[in-house]
PDB file of C-alpha atoms in Angstrom:
ATOM      1  CA  UNK A 465       6.774 -58.918   7.682  1.00  0.00           C
ATOM      2  CA  UNK A 466       5.219 -62.396   7.625  1.00  0.00           C
ATOM      3  CA  UNK A 467       3.382 -62.808   4.402  1.00  0.00           C
ATOM      4  CA  UNK A 468       0.809 -65.218   3.142  1.00  0.00           C
ATOM      5  CA  UNK A 469       2.709 -68.087   1.511  1.00  0.00           C
ATOM      6  CA  UNK A 470       3.611 -67.366  -2.075  1.00  0.00           C
ATOM      7  CA  UNK A 471       5.062 -70.592  -3.478  1.00  0.00           C
ATOM      8  CA  UNK A 472       3.167 -70.424  -6.742  1.00  0.00           C
ATOM      9  CA  UNK A 473      -0.156 -69.461  -8.263  1.00  0.00           C
ATOM     10  CA  UNK A 474      -2.991 -69.214  -5.758  1.00  0.00           C
ATOM     11  CA  UNK A 475      -5.473 -72.071  -5.661  1.00  0.00           C
ATOM     12  CA  UNK A 476      -8.353 -70.797  -7.784  1.00  0.00           C
ATOM     13  CA  UNK A 477     -11.156 -72.611  -5.976  1.00  0.00           C
ATOM     14  CA  UNK A 478     -10.467 -70.888  -2.648  1.00  0.00           C
ATOM     15  CA  UNK A 479     -13.123 -68.193  -2.068  1.00  0.00           C
ATOM     16  CA  UNK A 480     -11.839 -64.636  -1.847  1.00  0.00           C
ATOM     17  CA  UNK A 481     -14.045 -63.980   1.151  1.00  0.00           C
ATOM     18  CA  UNK A 482     -12.287 -66.025   3.829  1.00  0.00           C
ATOM     19  CA  UNK A 483     -10.870 -65.539   7.308  1.00  0.00           C
ATOM     20  CA  UNK A 484      -7.269 -64.933   6.235  1.00  0.00           C
ATOM     21  CA  UNK A 485      -8.272 -62.195   3.793  1.00  0.00           C
ATOM     22  CA  UNK A 486     -10.614 -60.672   6.372  1.00  0.00           C
ATOM     23  CA  UNK A 487      -7.683 -60.340   8.776  1.00  0.00           C
ATOM     24  CA  UNK A 488      -5.607 -58.708   6.027  1.00  0.00           C
ATOM     25  CA  UNK A 489      -8.376 -56.208   5.277  1.00  0.00           C
ATOM     26  CA  UNK A 490      -8.698 -55.480   8.991  1.00  0.00           C
ATOM     27  CA  UNK A 491      -5.002 -54.590   9.088  1.00  0.00           C
ATOM     28  CA  UNK A 492      -5.516 -52.157   6.218  1.00  0.00           C
ATOM     29  CA  UNK A 493      -8.451 -50.569   8.034  1.00  0.00           C
ATOM     30  CA  UNK A 494      -6.355 -50.192  11.185  1.00  0.00           C
ATOM     31  CA  UNK A 495      -3.859 -47.943   9.369  1.00  0.00           C
ATOM     32  CA  UNK A 496      -6.011 -44.756   9.384  1.00  0.00           C
ATOM     33  CA  UNK A 497      -7.146 -45.546  12.934  1.00  0.00           C
ATOM     34  CA  UNK A 498      -3.503 -45.786  13.963  1.00  0.00           C
ATOM     35  CA  UNK A 499      -2.701 -42.454  12.312  1.00  0.00           C
ATOM     36  CA  UNK A 500      -5.603 -40.749  14.058  1.00  0.00           C
ATOM     37  CA  UNK A 501      -4.295 -41.939  17.409  1.00  0.00           C
ATOM     38  CA  UNK A 502      -0.697 -41.027  16.554  1.00  0.00           C
ATOM     39  CA  UNK A 503      -1.539 -37.443  15.581  1.00  0.00           C
ATOM     40  CA  UNK A 504      -4.173 -36.846  18.268  1.00  0.00           C
ATOM     41  CA  UNK A 505      -3.400 -33.987  20.686  1.00  0.00           C
ATOM     42  CA  UNK A 506      -0.603 -32.701  18.422  1.00  0.00           C
ATOM     43  CA  UNK A 507       1.014 -36.128  18.469  1.00  0.00           C
ATOM     44  CA  UNK A 508       2.794 -35.728  21.778  1.00  0.00           C
ATOM     45  CA  UNK A 509       0.198 -36.717  24.357  1.00  0.00           C
ATOM     46  CA  UNK A 510       1.312 -39.764  26.345  1.00  0.00           C
ATOM     47  CA  UNK A 511      -2.115 -41.398  26.430  1.00  0.00           C
ATOM     48  CA  UNK A 512      -2.765 -41.092  22.713  1.00  0.00           C
ATOM     49  CA  UNK A 513       0.745 -42.312  21.902  1.00  0.00           C
ATOM     50  CA  UNK A 514       0.135 -45.394  24.035  1.00  0.00           C
ATOM     51  CA  UNK A 515      -3.166 -45.902  22.225  1.00  0.00           C
ATOM     52  CA  UNK A 516      -1.341 -45.623  18.898  1.00  0.00           C
ATOM     53  CA  UNK A 517       1.176 -48.203  20.093  1.00  0.00           C
ATOM     54  CA  UNK A 518      -1.590 -50.641  21.034  1.00  0.00           C
ATOM     55  CA  UNK A 519      -3.211 -50.261  17.607  1.00  0.00           C
ATOM     56  CA  UNK A 520       0.149 -50.738  15.900  1.00  0.00           C
ATOM     57  CA  UNK A 521       0.845 -53.852  17.972  1.00  0.00           C
ATOM     58  CA  UNK A 522      -2.554 -55.338  17.126  1.00  0.00           C
ATOM     59  CA  UNK A 523      -1.942 -54.675  13.428  1.00  0.00           C
ATOM     60  CA  UNK A 524       1.455 -56.379  13.631  1.00  0.00           C
ATOM     61  CA  UNK A 525      -0.158 -59.410  15.249  1.00  0.00           C
ATOM     62  CA  UNK A 526      -2.718 -59.616  12.439  1.00  0.00           C
ATOM     63  CA  UNK A 527       0.185 -59.729   9.998  1.00  0.00           C
ATOM     64  CA  UNK A 528       1.369 -62.938  11.641  1.00  0.00           C
ATOM     65  CA  UNK A 529      -2.163 -64.270  11.903  1.00  0.00           C
ATOM     66  CA  UNK A 530      -3.318 -63.976   8.295  1.00  0.00           C
ATOM     67  CA  UNK A 531      -0.243 -65.762   6.997  1.00  0.00           C
ATOM     68  CA  UNK A 532      -0.707 -68.595   9.487  1.00  0.00           C
ATOM     69  CA  UNK A 533      -4.377 -68.951   8.592  1.00  0.00           C
ATOM     70  CA  UNK A 534      -3.675 -68.996   4.861  1.00  0.00           C
ATOM     71  CA  UNK A 535      -0.865 -71.516   5.246  1.00  0.00           C
ATOM     72  CA  UNK A 536      -2.548 -73.877   7.701  1.00  0.00           C
ATOM     73  CA  UNK A 537      -6.048 -73.870   6.233  1.00  0.00           C
ATOM     74  CA  UNK A 538      -5.336 -73.588   2.516  1.00  0.00           C
ATOM     75  CA  UNK A 539      -6.783 -70.086   2.200  1.00  0.00           C
ATOM     76  CA  UNK A 540      -4.230 -68.662  -0.236  1.00  0.00           C
ATOM     77  CA  UNK A 541      -5.865 -66.466  -2.897  1.00  0.00           C
ATOM     78  CA  UNK A 542      -4.679 -64.018  -5.543  1.00  0.00           C
ATOM     79  CA  UNK A 543      -6.307 -61.243  -3.521  1.00  0.00           C
ATOM     80  CA  UNK A 544      -4.437 -62.239  -0.376  1.00  0.00           C
ATOM     81  CA  UNK A 545      -1.164 -62.539  -2.270  1.00  0.00           C
ATOM     82  CA  UNK A 546      -1.611 -58.950  -3.462  1.00  0.00           C
ATOM     83  CA  UNK A 547      -3.253 -57.368  -0.418  1.00  0.00           C
ATOM     84  CA  UNK A 548      -1.004 -58.821   2.289  1.00  0.00           C
ATOM     85  CA  UNK A 549       2.256 -57.065   1.305  1.00  0.00           C
ATOM     86  CA  UNK A 550       0.313 -53.891   0.508  1.00  0.00           C
ATOM     87  CA  UNK A 551      -1.160 -53.931   4.014  1.00  0.00           C
ATOM     88  CA  UNK A 552       2.302 -54.535   5.473  1.00  0.00           C
ATOM     89  CA  UNK A 553       3.855 -51.621   3.633  1.00  0.00           C
ATOM     90  CA  UNK A 554       0.893 -49.356   4.380  1.00  0.00           C
ATOM     91  CA  UNK A 555       1.247 -49.969   8.115  1.00  0.00           C
ATOM     92  CA  UNK A 556       5.023 -49.616   8.267  1.00  0.00           C
ATOM     93  CA  UNK A 557       4.991 -46.665   5.884  1.00  0.00           C
ATOM     94  CA  UNK A 558       2.295 -44.863   7.856  1.00  0.00           C
ATOM     95  CA  UNK A 559       4.202 -45.366  11.100  1.00  0.00           C
ATOM     96  CA  UNK A 560       7.532 -44.199   9.678  1.00  0.00           C
ATOM     97  CA  UNK A 561       6.098 -41.171   7.890  1.00  0.00           C
ATOM     98  CA  UNK A 562       3.997 -40.264  10.918  1.00  0.00           C
ATOM     99  CA  UNK A 563       6.980 -40.417  13.255  1.00  0.00           C
ATOM    100  CA  UNK A 564       9.059 -38.317  10.862  1.00  0.00           C
ATOM    101  CA  UNK A 565       6.298 -35.717  10.556  1.00  0.00           C
ATOM    102  CA  UNK A 566       6.219 -35.484  14.355  1.00  0.00           C
ATOM    103  CA  UNK A 567       9.983 -35.022  14.464  1.00  0.00           C
ATOM    104  CA  UNK A 568      10.566 -38.333  16.240  1.00  0.00           C
ATOM    105  CA  UNK A 569      12.424 -40.042  13.400  1.00  0.00           C
ATOM    106  CA  UNK A 570      14.874 -38.707  10.835  1.00  0.00           C
ATOM    107  CA  UNK A 571      13.401 -38.490   7.345  1.00  0.00           C
ATOM    108  CA  UNK A 572      16.387 -40.213   5.769  1.00  0.00           C
ATOM    109  CA  UNK A 573      15.638 -43.318   7.836  1.00  0.00           C
ATOM    110  CA  UNK A 574      12.030 -43.308   6.651  1.00  0.00           C
ATOM    111  CA  UNK A 575      13.028 -42.853   3.004  1.00  0.00           C
ATOM    112  CA  UNK A 576      15.696 -45.566   3.195  1.00  0.00           C
ATOM    113  CA  UNK A 577      13.374 -48.144   4.741  1.00  0.00           C
ATOM    114  CA  UNK A 578      10.484 -47.357   2.401  1.00  0.00           C
ATOM    115  CA  UNK A 579      12.659 -47.518  -0.724  1.00  0.00           C
ATOM    116  CA  UNK A 580      13.879 -50.951   0.347  1.00  0.00           C
ATOM    117  CA  UNK A 581      10.442 -52.281   1.264  1.00  0.00           C
ATOM    118  CA  UNK A 582       8.686 -50.972  -1.835  1.00  0.00           C
ATOM    119  CA  UNK A 583      11.536 -52.070  -4.085  1.00  0.00           C
ATOM    120  CA  UNK A 584      11.500 -55.623  -2.760  1.00  0.00           C
ATOM    121  CA  UNK A 585       7.716 -55.771  -3.062  1.00  0.00           C
ATOM    122  CA  UNK A 586       7.947 -54.711  -6.719  1.00  0.00           C
ATOM    123  CA  UNK A 587      10.598 -57.379  -7.279  1.00  0.00           C
ATOM    124  CA  UNK A 588       8.392 -60.036  -5.703  1.00  0.00           C
ATOM    125  CA  UNK A 589       5.485 -59.200  -7.981  1.00  0.00           C
ATOM    126  CA  UNK A 590       7.800 -59.004 -10.999  1.00  0.00           C
ATOM    127  CA  UNK A 591       8.733 -62.679 -10.585  1.00  0.00           C
ATOM    128  CA  UNK A 592       5.367 -63.854  -9.245  1.00  0.00           C
ATOM    129  CA  UNK A 593       4.130 -64.882 -12.705  1.00  0.00           C
ATOM    130  CA  UNK A 594       7.013 -67.351 -12.861  1.00  0.00           C
ATOM    131  CA  UNK A 595       6.064 -68.879  -9.534  1.00  0.00           C
ATOM    132  CA  UNK A 596       9.390 -67.662  -8.190  1.00  0.00           C
ATOM    133  CA  UNK A 597       9.463 -65.686  -4.965  1.00  0.00           C
ATOM    134  CA  UNK A 598      12.895 -64.678  -3.676  1.00  0.00           C
ATOM    135  CA  UNK A 599      13.493 -65.374   0.000  1.00  0.00           C
ATOM    136  CA  UNK A 600      15.720 -63.058   1.988  1.00  0.00           C
ATOM    137  CA  UNK A 601      17.919 -64.617   4.621  1.00  0.00           C
ATOM    138  CA  UNK A 602      17.426 -62.686   7.808  1.00  0.00           C
ATOM    139  CA  UNK A 603      14.170 -61.214   6.536  1.00  0.00           C
ATOM    140  CA  UNK A 604      12.206 -62.453   9.522  1.00  0.00           C
ATOM    141  CA  UNK A 605      14.747 -60.958  11.922  1.00  0.00           C
ATOM    142  CA  UNK A 606      14.618 -57.669  10.030  1.00  0.00           C
ATOM    143  CA  UNK A 607      10.847 -57.587  10.271  1.00  0.00           C
ATOM    144  CA  UNK A 608      10.893 -58.315  14.000  1.00  0.00           C
ATOM    145  CA  UNK A 609      13.541 -55.714  14.835  1.00  0.00           C
ATOM    146  CA  UNK A 610      11.853 -53.177  12.576  1.00  0.00           C
ATOM    147  CA  UNK A 611       8.505 -53.654  14.315  1.00  0.00           C
ATOM    148  CA  UNK A 612      10.076 -53.424  17.776  1.00  0.00           C
ATOM    149  CA  UNK A 613      12.040 -50.302  16.862  1.00  0.00           C
ATOM    150  CA  UNK A 614       9.024 -48.518  15.413  1.00  0.00           C
ATOM    151  CA  UNK A 615       6.860 -49.607  18.323  1.00  0.00           C
ATOM    152  CA  UNK A 616       9.320 -48.242  20.863  1.00  0.00           C
ATOM    153  CA  UNK A 617       9.523 -44.905  19.039  1.00  0.00           C
ATOM    154  CA  UNK A 618       5.733 -44.668  19.061  1.00  0.00           C
ATOM    155  CA  UNK A 619       5.704 -44.972  22.849  1.00  0.00           C
ATOM    156  CA  UNK A 620       6.334 -41.778  24.886  1.00  0.00           C
ATOM    157  CA  UNK A 621       9.737 -42.915  26.140  1.00  0.00           C
ATOM    158  CA  UNK A 622      12.458 -40.790  27.724  1.00  0.00           C
ATOM    159  CA  UNK A 623      15.955 -41.270  29.104  1.00  0.00           C
ATOM    160  CA  UNK A 624      17.593 -44.692  28.770  1.00  0.00           C
ATOM    161  CA  UNK A 625      14.444 -46.198  27.264  1.00  0.00           C
ATOM    162  CA  UNK A 626      14.536 -43.683  24.421  1.00  0.00           C
ATOM    163  CA  UNK A 627      18.206 -44.490  23.841  1.00  0.00           C
ATOM    164  CA  UNK A 628      17.240 -48.154  23.676  1.00  0.00           C
ATOM    165  CA  UNK A 629      14.540 -47.352  21.132  1.00  0.00           C
ATOM    166  CA  UNK A 630      17.056 -45.572  18.922  1.00  0.00           C
ATOM    167  CA  UNK A 631      19.536 -48.447  19.262  1.00  0.00           C
ATOM    168  CA  UNK A 632      16.906 -50.952  18.147  1.00  0.00           C
ATOM    169  CA  UNK A 633      15.894 -48.706  15.255  1.00  0.00           C
ATOM    170  CA  UNK A 634      19.536 -48.374  14.205  1.00  0.00           C
ATOM    171  CA  UNK A 635      19.813 -52.164  14.157  1.00  0.00           C
ATOM    172  CA  UNK A 636      16.623 -52.292  12.086  1.00  0.00           C
ATOM    173  CA  UNK A 637      18.098 -49.891   9.528  1.00  0.00           C
ATOM    174  CA  UNK A 638      21.257 -51.992   9.206  1.00  0.00           C
ATOM    175  CA  UNK A 639      19.230 -55.182   8.798  1.00  0.00           C
ATOM    176  CA  UNK A 640      16.963 -53.447   6.289  1.00  0.00           C
ATOM    177  CA  UNK A 641      19.912 -52.561   4.059  1.00  0.00           C
ATOM    178  CA  UNK A 642      21.786 -55.855   4.449  1.00  0.00           C
ATOM    179  CA  UNK A 643      18.767 -58.081   3.829  1.00  0.00           C
ATOM    180  CA  UNK A 644      17.637 -55.899   0.942  1.00  0.00           C
ATOM    181  CA  UNK A 645      20.974 -56.258  -0.830  1.00  0.00           C
ATOM    182  CA  UNK A 646      21.044 -59.994  -0.112  1.00  0.00           C
ATOM    183  CA  UNK A 647      17.464 -60.352  -1.362  1.00  0.00           C
ATOM    184  CA  UNK A 648      18.253 -58.782  -4.722  1.00  0.00           C
ATOM    185  CA  UNK A 649      21.576 -60.603  -5.107  1.00  0.00           C
ATOM    186  CA  UNK A 650      20.032 -63.997  -4.332  1.00  0.00           C
ATOM    187  CA  UNK A 651      17.056 -63.370  -6.612  1.00  0.00           C
ATOM    188  CA  UNK A 652      19.263 -62.453  -9.573  1.00  0.00           C
ATOM    189  CA  UNK A 653      21.589 -65.412  -9.007  1.00  0.00           C
ATOM    190  CA  UNK A 654      18.746 -67.907  -8.625  1.00  0.00           C
ATOM    191  CA  UNK A 655      16.813 -66.616 -11.624  1.00  0.00           C
ATOM    192  CA  UNK A 656      19.906 -66.865 -13.816  1.00  0.00           C
ATOM    193  CA  UNK A 657      20.525 -70.391 -12.568  1.00  0.00           C
ATOM    194  CA  UNK A 658      16.900 -71.373 -13.072  1.00  0.00           C
ATOM    195  CA  UNK A 659      16.536 -72.150  -9.371  1.00  0.00           C
ATOM    196  CA  UNK A 660      13.321 -71.436  -7.480  1.00  0.00           C
ATOM    197  CA  UNK A 661      14.394 -69.006  -4.721  1.00  0.00           C
ATOM    198  CA  UNK A 662      11.257 -69.957  -2.801  1.00  0.00           C
ATOM    199  CA  UNK A 663      13.021 -73.214  -1.966  1.00  0.00           C
ATOM    200  CA  UNK A 664      15.991 -71.380  -0.496  1.00  0.00           C
ATOM    201  CA  UNK A 665      16.484 -71.775   3.245  1.00  0.00           C
ATOM    202  CA  UNK A 666      15.609 -68.474   5.027  1.00  0.00           C
TER     203      UNK A 666
END
């Protein structure tokens, strides 16, 4: 998902309490609210599923918003650098696990996506102290398709619309694997060459 810019150490004079970080914290707080809506009425009531979708959509929008605020107004902080990807993974992880618990998504899909997302996040933090953040080509497309696929599965769809939801989710899984492999390969190659992957074209 879109992340607060991570091109090097955060500017130390930026206060931790700022608008970008507030948006990130709000996304974290929306995760339990989303889960409550998703599991309300045994998780299969149309109205509560729509409510869960709305909450999920709002949280996704905040993911775009905090990064834009941090980038455009110089609000990058160490806290934001750490909290933003955690909030992203918490939201996506909660949605995937919730859908699997309700029987609306195969567990192997959830495990595959989470292993990739958590693994890449660990890799990012592993090289953060060097000011080197690998950039995955197609990562933005993966994030978009992933969000759309999950969002569609949250909605109480049937018939052709449900088939469409599964098709989008299948595309998301493929992109998740492909971009994950490319991410790791590019990071290793760039680190060995002494190149800053953050300067790589997405």
